[in-house]
PDB file of C-alpha atoms in Angstrom:
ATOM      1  CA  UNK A1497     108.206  76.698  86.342  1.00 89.00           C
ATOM      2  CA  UNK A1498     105.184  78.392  87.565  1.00 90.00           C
ATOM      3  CA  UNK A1499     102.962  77.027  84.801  1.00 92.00           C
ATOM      4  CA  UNK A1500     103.795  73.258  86.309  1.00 94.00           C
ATOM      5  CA  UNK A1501     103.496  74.546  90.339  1.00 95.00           C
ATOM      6  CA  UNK A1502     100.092  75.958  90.007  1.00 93.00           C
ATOM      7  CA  UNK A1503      99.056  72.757  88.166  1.00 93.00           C
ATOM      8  CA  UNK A1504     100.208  70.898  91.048  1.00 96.00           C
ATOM      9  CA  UNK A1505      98.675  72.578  93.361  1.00 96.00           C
ATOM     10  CA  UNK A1506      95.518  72.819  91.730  1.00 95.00           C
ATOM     11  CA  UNK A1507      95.452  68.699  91.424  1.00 96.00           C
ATOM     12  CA  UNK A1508      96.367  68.830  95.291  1.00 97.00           C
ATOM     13  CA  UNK A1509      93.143  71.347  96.135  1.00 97.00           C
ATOM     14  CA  UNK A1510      90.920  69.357  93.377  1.00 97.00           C
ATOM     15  CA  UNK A1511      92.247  66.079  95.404  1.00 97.00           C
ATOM     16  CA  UNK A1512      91.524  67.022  99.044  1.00 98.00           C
ATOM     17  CA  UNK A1513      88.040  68.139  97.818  1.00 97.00           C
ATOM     18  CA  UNK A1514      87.899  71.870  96.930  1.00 97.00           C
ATOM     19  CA  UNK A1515      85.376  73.042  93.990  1.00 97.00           C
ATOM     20  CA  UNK A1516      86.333  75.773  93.157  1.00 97.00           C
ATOM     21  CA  UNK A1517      89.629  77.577  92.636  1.00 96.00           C
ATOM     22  CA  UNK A1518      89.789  81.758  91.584  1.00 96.00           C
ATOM     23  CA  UNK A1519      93.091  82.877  90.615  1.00 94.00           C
ATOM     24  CA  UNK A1520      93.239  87.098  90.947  1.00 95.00           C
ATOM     25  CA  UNK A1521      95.547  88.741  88.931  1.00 94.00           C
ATOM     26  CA  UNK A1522      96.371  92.616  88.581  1.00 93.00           C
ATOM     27  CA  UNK A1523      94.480  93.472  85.050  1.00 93.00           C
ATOM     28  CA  UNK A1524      97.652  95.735  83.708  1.00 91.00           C
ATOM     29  CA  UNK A1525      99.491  92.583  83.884  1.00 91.00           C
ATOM     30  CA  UNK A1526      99.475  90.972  80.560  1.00 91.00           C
ATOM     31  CA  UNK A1527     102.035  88.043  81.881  1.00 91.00           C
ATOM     32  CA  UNK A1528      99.990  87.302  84.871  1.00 91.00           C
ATOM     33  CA  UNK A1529      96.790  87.350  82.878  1.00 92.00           C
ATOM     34  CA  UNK A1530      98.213  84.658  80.474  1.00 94.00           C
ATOM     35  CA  UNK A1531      99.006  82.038  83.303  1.00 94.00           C
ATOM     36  CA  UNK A1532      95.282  81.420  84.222  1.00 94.00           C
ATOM     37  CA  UNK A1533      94.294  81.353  80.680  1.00 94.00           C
ATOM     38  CA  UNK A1534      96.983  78.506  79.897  1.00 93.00           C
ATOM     39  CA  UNK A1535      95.900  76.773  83.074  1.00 93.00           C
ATOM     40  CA  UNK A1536      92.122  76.364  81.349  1.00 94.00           C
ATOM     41  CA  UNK A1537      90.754  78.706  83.839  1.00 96.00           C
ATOM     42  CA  UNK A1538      87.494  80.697  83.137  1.00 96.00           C
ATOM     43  CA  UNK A1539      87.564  84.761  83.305  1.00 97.00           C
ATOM     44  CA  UNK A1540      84.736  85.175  85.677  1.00 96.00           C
ATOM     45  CA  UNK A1541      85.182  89.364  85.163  1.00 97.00           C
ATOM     46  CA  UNK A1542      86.987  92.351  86.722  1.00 97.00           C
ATOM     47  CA  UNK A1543      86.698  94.067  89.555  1.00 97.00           C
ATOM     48  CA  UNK A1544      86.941  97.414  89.490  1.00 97.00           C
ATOM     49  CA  UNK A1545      89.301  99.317  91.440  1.00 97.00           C
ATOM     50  CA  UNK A1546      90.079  96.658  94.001  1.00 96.00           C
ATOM     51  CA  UNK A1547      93.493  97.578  94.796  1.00 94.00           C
ATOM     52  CA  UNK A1548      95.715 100.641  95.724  1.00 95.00           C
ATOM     53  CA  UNK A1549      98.558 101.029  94.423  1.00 92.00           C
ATOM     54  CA  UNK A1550     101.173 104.656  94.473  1.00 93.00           C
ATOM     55  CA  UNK A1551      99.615 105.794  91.451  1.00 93.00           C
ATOM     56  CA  UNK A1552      95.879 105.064  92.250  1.00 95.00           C
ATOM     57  CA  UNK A1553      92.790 102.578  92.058  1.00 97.00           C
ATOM     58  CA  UNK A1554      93.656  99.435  89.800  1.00 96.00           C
ATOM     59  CA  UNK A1555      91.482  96.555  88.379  1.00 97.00           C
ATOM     60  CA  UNK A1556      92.123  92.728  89.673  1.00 97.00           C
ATOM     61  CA  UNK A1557      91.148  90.499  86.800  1.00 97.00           C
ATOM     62  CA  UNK A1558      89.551  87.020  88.481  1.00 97.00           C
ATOM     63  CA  UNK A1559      89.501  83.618  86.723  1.00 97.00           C
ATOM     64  CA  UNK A1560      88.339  80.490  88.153  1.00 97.00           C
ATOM     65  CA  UNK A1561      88.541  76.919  87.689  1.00 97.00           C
ATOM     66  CA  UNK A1562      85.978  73.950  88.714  1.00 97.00           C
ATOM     67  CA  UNK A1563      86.815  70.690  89.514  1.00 95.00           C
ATOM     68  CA  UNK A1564      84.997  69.467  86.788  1.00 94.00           C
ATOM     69  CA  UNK A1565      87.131  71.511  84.441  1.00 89.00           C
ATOM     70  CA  UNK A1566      90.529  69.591  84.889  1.00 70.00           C
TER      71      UNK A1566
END
């Protein structure tokens, strides 16, 4: 289900005009990681320690998709 309500509401932001579209997701998530990458979005890189979490710092993986892309 997720797979089809992100790609509606990517053709919804690609439709009322947006660009550009980034999609963060925590980098020690394999599963969220994947949903991007099916989606045709680009891995634009990591950042570094973006986020606290109980046991520490933790990387946010960001992908992004154009409106040229879909």
């Amino acid at each position: 289900y997720m797979n089809e309500a992100v790609g509606a509401l990517e053709a919804l932001l690609f439709e009322v005009g947006f660009h550009r579209i980034e999609n963060p997701c925590h980098a020690d998530n394999l599963r969220s990681a994947q949903l991007p990458q099916r989606r045709g979005c680009q891995l634009d890189g990591t950042h570094r320690g973006a986020r606290l979490t109980e046991s520490g710092y933790a990387d946010t993986l960001v992908y992004n998709k154009l409106s040229s892309d879909s």
